[in-house]
Short mmCIF file of N, CA and C in Angstrom, two decimals:
data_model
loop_
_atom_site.label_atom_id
_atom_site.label_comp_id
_atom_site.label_asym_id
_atom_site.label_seq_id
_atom_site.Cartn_x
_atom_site.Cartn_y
_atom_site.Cartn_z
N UNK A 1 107.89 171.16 91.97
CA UNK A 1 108.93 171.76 92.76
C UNK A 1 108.37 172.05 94.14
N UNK A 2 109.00 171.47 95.29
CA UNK A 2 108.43 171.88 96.20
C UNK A 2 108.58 173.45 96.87
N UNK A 3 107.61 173.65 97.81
CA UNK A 3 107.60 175.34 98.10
C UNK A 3 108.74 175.27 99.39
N UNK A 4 109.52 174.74 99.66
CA UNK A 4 111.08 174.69 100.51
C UNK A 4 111.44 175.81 99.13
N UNK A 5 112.07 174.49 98.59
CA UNK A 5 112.81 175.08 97.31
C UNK A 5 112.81 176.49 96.86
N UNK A 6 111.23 176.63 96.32
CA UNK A 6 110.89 177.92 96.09
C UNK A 6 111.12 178.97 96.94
N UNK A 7 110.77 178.98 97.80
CA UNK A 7 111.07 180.04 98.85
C UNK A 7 112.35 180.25 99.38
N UNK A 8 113.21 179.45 99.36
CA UNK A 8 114.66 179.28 99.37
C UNK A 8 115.58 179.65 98.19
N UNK A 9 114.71 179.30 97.27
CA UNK A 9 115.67 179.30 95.99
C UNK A 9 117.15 178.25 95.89
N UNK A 10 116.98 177.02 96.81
CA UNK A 10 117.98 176.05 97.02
C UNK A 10 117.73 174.58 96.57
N UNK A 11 117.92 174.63 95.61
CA UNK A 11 117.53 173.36 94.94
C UNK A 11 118.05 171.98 96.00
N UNK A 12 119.14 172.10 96.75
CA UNK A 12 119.78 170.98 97.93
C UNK A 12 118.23 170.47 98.83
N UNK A 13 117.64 171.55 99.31
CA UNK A 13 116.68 171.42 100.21
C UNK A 13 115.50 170.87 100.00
N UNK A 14 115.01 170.19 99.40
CA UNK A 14 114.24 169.58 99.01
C UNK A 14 113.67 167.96 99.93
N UNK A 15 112.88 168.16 100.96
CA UNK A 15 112.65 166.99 101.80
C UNK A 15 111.83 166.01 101.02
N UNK A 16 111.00 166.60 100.31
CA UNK A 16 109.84 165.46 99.85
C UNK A 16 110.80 164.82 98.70
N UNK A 17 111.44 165.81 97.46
CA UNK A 17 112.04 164.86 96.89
C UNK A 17 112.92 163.81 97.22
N UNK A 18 113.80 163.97 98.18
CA UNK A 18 114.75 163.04 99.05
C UNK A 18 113.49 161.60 99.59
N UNK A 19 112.42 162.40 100.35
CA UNK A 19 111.62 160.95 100.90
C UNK A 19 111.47 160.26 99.37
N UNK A 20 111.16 160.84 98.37
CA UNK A 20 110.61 159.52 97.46
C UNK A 20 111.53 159.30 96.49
N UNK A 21 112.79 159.73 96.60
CA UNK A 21 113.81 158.69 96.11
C UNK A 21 114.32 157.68 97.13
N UNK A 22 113.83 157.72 98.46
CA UNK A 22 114.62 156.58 99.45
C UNK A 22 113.31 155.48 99.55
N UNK A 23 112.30 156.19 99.19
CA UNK A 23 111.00 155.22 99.70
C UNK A 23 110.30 154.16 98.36
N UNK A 24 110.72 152.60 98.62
CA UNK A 24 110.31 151.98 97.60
C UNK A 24 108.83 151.82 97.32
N UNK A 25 108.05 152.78 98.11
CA UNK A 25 106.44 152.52 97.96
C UNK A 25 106.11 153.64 96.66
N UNK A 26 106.90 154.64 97.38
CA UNK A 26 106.59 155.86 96.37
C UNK A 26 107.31 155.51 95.23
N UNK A 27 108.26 155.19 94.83
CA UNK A 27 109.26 154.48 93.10
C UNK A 27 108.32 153.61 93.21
N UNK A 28 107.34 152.71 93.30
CA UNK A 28 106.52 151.80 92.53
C UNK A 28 105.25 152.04 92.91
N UNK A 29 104.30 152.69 92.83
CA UNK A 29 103.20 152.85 93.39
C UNK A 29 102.17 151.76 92.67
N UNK A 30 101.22 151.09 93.38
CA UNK A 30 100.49 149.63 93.57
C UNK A 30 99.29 150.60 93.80
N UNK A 31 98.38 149.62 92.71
CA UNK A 31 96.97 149.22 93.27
C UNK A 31 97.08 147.72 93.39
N UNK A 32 96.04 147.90 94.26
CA UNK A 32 95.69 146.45 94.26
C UNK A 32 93.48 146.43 95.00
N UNK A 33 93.32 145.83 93.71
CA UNK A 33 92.00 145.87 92.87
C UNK A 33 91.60 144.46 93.49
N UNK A 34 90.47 143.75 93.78
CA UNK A 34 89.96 142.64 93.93
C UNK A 34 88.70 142.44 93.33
N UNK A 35 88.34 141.58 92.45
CA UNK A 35 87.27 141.22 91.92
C UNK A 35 86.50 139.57 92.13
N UNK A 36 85.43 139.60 91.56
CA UNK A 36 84.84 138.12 91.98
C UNK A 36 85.33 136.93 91.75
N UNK A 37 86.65 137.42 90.91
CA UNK A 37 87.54 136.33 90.28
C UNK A 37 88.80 136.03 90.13
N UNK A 38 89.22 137.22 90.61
CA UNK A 38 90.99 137.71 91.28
C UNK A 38 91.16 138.72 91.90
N UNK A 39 92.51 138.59 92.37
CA UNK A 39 92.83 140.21 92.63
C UNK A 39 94.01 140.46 91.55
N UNK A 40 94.04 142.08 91.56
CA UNK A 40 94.87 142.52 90.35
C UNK A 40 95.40 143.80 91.18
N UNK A 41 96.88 143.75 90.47
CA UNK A 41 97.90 144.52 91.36
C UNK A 41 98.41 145.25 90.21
N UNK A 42 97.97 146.32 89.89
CA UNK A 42 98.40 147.46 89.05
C UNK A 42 99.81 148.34 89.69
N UNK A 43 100.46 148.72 88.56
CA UNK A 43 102.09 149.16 89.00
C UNK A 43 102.46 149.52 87.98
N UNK A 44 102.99 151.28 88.67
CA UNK A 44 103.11 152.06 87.53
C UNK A 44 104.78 151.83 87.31
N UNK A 45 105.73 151.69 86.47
CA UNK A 45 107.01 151.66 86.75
C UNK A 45 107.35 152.38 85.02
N UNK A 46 107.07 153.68 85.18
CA UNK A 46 107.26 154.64 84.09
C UNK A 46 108.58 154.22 83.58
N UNK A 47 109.16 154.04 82.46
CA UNK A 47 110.20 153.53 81.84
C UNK A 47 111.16 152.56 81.71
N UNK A 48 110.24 151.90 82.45
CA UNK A 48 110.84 150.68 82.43
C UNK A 48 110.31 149.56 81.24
N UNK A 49 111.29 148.66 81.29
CA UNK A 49 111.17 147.36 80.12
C UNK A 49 110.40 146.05 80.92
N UNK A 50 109.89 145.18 80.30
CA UNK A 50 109.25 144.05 81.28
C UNK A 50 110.64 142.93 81.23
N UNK A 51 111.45 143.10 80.65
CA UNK A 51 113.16 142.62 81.11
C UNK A 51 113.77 143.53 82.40
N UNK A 52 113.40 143.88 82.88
CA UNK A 52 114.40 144.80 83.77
C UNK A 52 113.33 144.45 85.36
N UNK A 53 112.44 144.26 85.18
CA UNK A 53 111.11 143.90 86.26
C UNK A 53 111.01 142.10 86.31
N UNK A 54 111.14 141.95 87.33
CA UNK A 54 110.75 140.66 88.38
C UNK A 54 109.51 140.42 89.30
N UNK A 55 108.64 139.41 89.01
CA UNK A 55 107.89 139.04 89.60
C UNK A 55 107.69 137.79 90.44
N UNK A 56 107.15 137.34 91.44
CA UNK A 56 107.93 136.30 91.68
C UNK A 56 106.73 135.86 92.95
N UNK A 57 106.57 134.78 93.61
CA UNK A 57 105.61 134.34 94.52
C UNK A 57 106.74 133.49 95.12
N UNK A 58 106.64 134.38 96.79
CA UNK A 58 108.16 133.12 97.47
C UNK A 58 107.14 132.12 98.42
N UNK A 59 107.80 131.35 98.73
CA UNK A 59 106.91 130.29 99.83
C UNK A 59 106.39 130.71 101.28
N UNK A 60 106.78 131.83 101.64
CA UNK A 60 105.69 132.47 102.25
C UNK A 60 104.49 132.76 102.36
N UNK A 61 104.20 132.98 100.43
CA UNK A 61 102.97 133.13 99.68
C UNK A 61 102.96 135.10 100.05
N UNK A 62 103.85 135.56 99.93
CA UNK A 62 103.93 136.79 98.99
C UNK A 62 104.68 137.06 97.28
N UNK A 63 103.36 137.68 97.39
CA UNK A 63 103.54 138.32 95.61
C UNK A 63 104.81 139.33 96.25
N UNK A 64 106.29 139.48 95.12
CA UNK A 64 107.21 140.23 95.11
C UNK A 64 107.29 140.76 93.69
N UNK A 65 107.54 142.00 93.74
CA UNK A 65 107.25 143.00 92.45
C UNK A 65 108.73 143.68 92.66
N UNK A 66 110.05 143.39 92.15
CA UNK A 66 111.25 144.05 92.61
C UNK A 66 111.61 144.53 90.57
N UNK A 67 112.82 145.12 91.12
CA UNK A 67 113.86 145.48 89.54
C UNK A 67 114.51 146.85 89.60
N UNK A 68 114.72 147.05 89.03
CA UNK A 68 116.30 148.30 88.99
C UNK A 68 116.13 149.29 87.94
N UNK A 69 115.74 150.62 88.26
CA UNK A 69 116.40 151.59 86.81
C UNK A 69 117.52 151.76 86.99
N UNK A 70 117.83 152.04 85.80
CA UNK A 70 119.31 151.77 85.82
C UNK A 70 119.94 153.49 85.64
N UNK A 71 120.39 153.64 86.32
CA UNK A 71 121.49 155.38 86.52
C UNK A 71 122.28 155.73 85.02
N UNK A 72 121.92 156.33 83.93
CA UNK A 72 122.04 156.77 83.05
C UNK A 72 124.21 157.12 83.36
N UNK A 73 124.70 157.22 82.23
CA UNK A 73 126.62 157.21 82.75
C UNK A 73 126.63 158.62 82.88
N UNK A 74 125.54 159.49 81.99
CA UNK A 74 126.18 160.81 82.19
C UNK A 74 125.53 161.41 83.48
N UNK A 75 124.48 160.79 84.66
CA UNK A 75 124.13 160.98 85.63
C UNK A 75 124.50 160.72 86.85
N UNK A 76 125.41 160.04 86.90
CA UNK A 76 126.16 159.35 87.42
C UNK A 76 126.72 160.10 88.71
N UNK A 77 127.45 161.44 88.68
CA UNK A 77 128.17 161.93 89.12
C UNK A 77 127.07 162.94 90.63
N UNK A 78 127.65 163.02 91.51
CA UNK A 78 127.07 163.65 92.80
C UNK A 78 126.64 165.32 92.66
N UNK A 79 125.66 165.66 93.08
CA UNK A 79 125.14 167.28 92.96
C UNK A 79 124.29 167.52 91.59
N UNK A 80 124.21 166.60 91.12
CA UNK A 80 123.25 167.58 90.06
C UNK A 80 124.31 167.38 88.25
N UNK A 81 125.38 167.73 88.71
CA UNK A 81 126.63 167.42 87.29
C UNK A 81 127.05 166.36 86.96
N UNK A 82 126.33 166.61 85.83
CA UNK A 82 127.04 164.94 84.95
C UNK A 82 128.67 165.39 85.01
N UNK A 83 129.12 163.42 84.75
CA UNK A 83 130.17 163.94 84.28
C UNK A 83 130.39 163.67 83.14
N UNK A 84 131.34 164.11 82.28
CA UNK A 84 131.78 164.04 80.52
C UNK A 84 131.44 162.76 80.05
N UNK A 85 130.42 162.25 79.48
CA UNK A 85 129.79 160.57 79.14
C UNK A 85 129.63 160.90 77.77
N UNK A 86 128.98 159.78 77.44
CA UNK A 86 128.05 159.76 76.60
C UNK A 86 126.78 160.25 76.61
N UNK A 87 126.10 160.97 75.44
CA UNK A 87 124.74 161.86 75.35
C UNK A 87 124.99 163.32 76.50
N UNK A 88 126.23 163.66 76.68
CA UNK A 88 126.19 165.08 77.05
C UNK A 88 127.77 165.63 76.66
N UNK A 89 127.62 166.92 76.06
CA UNK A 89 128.26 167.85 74.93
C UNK A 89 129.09 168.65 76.37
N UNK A 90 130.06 169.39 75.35
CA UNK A 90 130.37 170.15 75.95
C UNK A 90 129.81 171.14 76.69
N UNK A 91 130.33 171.82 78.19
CA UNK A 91 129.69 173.11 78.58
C UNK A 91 127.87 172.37 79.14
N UNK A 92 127.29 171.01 79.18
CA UNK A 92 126.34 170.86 79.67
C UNK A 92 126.64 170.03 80.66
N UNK A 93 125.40 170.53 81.60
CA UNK A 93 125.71 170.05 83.13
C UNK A 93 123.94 169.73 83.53
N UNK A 94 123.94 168.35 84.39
CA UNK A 94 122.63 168.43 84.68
C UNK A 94 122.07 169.63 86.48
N UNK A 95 121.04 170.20 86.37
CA UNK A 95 120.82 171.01 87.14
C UNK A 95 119.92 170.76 88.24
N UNK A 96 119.42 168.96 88.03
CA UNK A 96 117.98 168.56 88.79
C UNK A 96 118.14 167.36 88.24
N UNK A 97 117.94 166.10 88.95
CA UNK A 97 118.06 164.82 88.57
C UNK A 97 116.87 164.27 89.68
N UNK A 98 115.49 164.29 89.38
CA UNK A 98 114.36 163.87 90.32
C UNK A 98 113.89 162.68 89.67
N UNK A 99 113.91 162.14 89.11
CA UNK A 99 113.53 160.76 88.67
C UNK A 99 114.29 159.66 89.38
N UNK A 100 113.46 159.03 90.28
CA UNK A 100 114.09 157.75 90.59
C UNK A 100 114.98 156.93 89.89
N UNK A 101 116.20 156.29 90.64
CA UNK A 101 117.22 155.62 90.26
C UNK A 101 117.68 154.56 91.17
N UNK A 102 117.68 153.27 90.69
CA UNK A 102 117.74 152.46 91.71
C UNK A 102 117.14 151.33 91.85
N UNK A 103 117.36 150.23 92.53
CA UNK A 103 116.40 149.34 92.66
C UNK A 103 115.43 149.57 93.50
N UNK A 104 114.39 148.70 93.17
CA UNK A 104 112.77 148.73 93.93
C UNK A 104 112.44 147.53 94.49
N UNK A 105 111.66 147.71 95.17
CA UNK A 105 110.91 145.78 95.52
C UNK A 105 109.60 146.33 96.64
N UNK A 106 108.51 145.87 95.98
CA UNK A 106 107.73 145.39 96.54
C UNK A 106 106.92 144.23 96.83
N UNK A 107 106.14 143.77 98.19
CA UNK A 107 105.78 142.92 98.28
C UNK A 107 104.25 142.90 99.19
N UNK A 108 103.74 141.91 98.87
CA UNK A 108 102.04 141.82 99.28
C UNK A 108 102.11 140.31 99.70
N UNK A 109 101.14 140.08 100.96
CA UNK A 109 101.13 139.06 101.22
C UNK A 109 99.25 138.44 100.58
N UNK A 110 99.09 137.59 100.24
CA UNK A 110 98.85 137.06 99.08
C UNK A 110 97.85 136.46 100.04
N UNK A 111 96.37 137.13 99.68
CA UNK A 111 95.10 135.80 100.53
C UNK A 111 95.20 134.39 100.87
N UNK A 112 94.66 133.71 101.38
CA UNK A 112 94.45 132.62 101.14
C UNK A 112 93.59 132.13 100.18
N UNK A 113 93.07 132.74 99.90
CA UNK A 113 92.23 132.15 98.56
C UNK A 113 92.89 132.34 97.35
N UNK A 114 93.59 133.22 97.48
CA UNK A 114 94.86 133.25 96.05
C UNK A 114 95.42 131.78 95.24
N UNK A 115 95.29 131.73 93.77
CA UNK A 115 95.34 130.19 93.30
C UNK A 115 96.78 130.85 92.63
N UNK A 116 98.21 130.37 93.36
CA UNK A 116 99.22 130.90 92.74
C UNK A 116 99.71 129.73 91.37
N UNK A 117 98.81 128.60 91.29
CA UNK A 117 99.30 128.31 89.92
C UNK A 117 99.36 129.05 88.74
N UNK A 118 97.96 129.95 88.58
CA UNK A 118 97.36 130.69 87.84
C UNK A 118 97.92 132.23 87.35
N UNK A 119 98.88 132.58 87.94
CA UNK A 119 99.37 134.06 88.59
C UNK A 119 99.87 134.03 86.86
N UNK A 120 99.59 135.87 86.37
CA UNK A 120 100.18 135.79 85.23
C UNK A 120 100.60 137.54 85.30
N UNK A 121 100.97 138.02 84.38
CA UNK A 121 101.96 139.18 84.51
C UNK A 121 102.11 139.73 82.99
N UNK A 122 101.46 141.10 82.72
CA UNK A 122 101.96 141.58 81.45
C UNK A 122 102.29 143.32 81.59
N UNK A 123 103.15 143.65 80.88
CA UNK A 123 103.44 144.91 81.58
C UNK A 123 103.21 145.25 79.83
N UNK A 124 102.30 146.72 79.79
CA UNK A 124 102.22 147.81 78.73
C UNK A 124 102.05 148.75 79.21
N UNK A 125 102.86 149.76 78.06
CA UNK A 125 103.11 151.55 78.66
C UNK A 125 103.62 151.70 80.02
N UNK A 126 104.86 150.84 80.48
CA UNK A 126 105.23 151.20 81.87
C UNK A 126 104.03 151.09 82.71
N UNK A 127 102.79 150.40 82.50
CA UNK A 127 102.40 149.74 83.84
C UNK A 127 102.31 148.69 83.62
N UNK A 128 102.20 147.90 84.88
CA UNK A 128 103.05 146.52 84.91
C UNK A 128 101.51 145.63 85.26
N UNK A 129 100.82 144.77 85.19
CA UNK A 129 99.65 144.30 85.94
C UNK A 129 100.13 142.56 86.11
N UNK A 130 99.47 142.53 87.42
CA UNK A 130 99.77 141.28 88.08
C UNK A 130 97.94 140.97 88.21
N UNK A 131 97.63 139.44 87.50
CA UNK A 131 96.71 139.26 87.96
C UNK A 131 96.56 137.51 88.59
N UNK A 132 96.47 137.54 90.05
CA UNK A 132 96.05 137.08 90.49
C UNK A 132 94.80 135.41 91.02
N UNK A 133 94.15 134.89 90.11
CA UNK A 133 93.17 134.52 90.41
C UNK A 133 92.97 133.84 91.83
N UNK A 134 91.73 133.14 92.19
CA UNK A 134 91.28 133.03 93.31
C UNK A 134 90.81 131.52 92.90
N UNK A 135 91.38 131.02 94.40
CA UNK A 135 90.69 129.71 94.09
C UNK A 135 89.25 129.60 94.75
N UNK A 136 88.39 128.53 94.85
CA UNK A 136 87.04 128.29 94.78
C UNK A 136 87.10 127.55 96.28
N UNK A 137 86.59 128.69 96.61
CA UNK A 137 86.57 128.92 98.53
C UNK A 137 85.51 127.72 98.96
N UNK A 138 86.03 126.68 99.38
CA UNK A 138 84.93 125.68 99.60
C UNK A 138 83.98 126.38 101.06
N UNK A 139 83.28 126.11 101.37
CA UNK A 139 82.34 126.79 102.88
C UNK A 139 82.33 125.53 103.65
N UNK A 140 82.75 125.42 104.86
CA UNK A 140 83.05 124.38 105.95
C UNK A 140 81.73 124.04 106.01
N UNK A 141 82.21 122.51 105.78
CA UNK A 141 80.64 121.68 106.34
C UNK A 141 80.02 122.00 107.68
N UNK A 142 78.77 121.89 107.87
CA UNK A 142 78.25 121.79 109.48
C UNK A 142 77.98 120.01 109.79
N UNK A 143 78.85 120.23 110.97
CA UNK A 143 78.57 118.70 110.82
C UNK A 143 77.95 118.94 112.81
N UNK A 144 76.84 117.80 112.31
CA UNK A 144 76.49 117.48 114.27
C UNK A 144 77.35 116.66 115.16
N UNK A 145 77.41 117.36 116.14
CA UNK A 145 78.24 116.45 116.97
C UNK A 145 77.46 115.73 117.99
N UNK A 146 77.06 114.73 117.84
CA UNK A 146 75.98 113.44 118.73
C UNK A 146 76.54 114.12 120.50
N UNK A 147 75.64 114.30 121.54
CA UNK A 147 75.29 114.65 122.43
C UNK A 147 75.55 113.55 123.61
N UNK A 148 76.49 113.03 124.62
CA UNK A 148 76.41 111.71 124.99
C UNK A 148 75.63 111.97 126.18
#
């Protein structure tokens, strides 16, 4: 809870929660790890399904990490109050709805040494891992250039 809030006692006022429901860095937070043999792009996406998440390499040669939680029916409604759905009873009302809702997308632009045939993707416990490999960096010949 932030200390606005608290000191206010106004649950509306809340700046930081507002920045990280609008900000797609903060709804998907990324590592991205490099080793002698790939790089690996860790992503936390707490409740989500690996059906609901997209991965994707466009011809730019960025890695794209996008997908959608999806807004629950009884959450639906503006201020904080569900309205009458499914999974909420009479006389209940929600009072705080801080969990991201919404689609996401992120994107990384992708080394050149990146071997995107290879690119593979398994998501457990809501984190998602993208790994990467690297292709086999040839080192530019030295060549002489004859002196005329």
């Amino acid at each position: 809870m932030s200390v606005i809030s608290q000191l206010m006692g106004n649950e509306i006022l809340d700046p930081f929660l507002s920045m990280v429901n609008k900000c797609p860095v903060l709804n998907a937070p990324t590592d991205w790890k490099e080793t002698p043999e790939a790089h690996m792009f860790i992503v936390d996406l707490p409740g989500l399904k690996k059906d609901e998440v997209k991965v994707e390499v466009d011809g730019d040669g960025y890695l794209i990490i996008s997908g959608e939680r999806k807004v629950p029916e009884d959450k639906e409604a503006k201020g904080g109050e569900g309205k009458k759905g499914e999974g909420e009873g009479e006389g209940e009302k929600w009072h705080r709805v801080e969990r991201f809702r919404g689609k996401f997308s992120r994107r990384f632009r992708l080394p050149r040494n990146a071997k995107r045939e290879g690119i593979k993707a398994c998501m457990e416990d809501g984190v998602l891992t993208v790994i990467v490999p690297k292709a086999d960096e040839k080192k530019p010949e030295v060549k002489r250039v004859e002196i005329h």
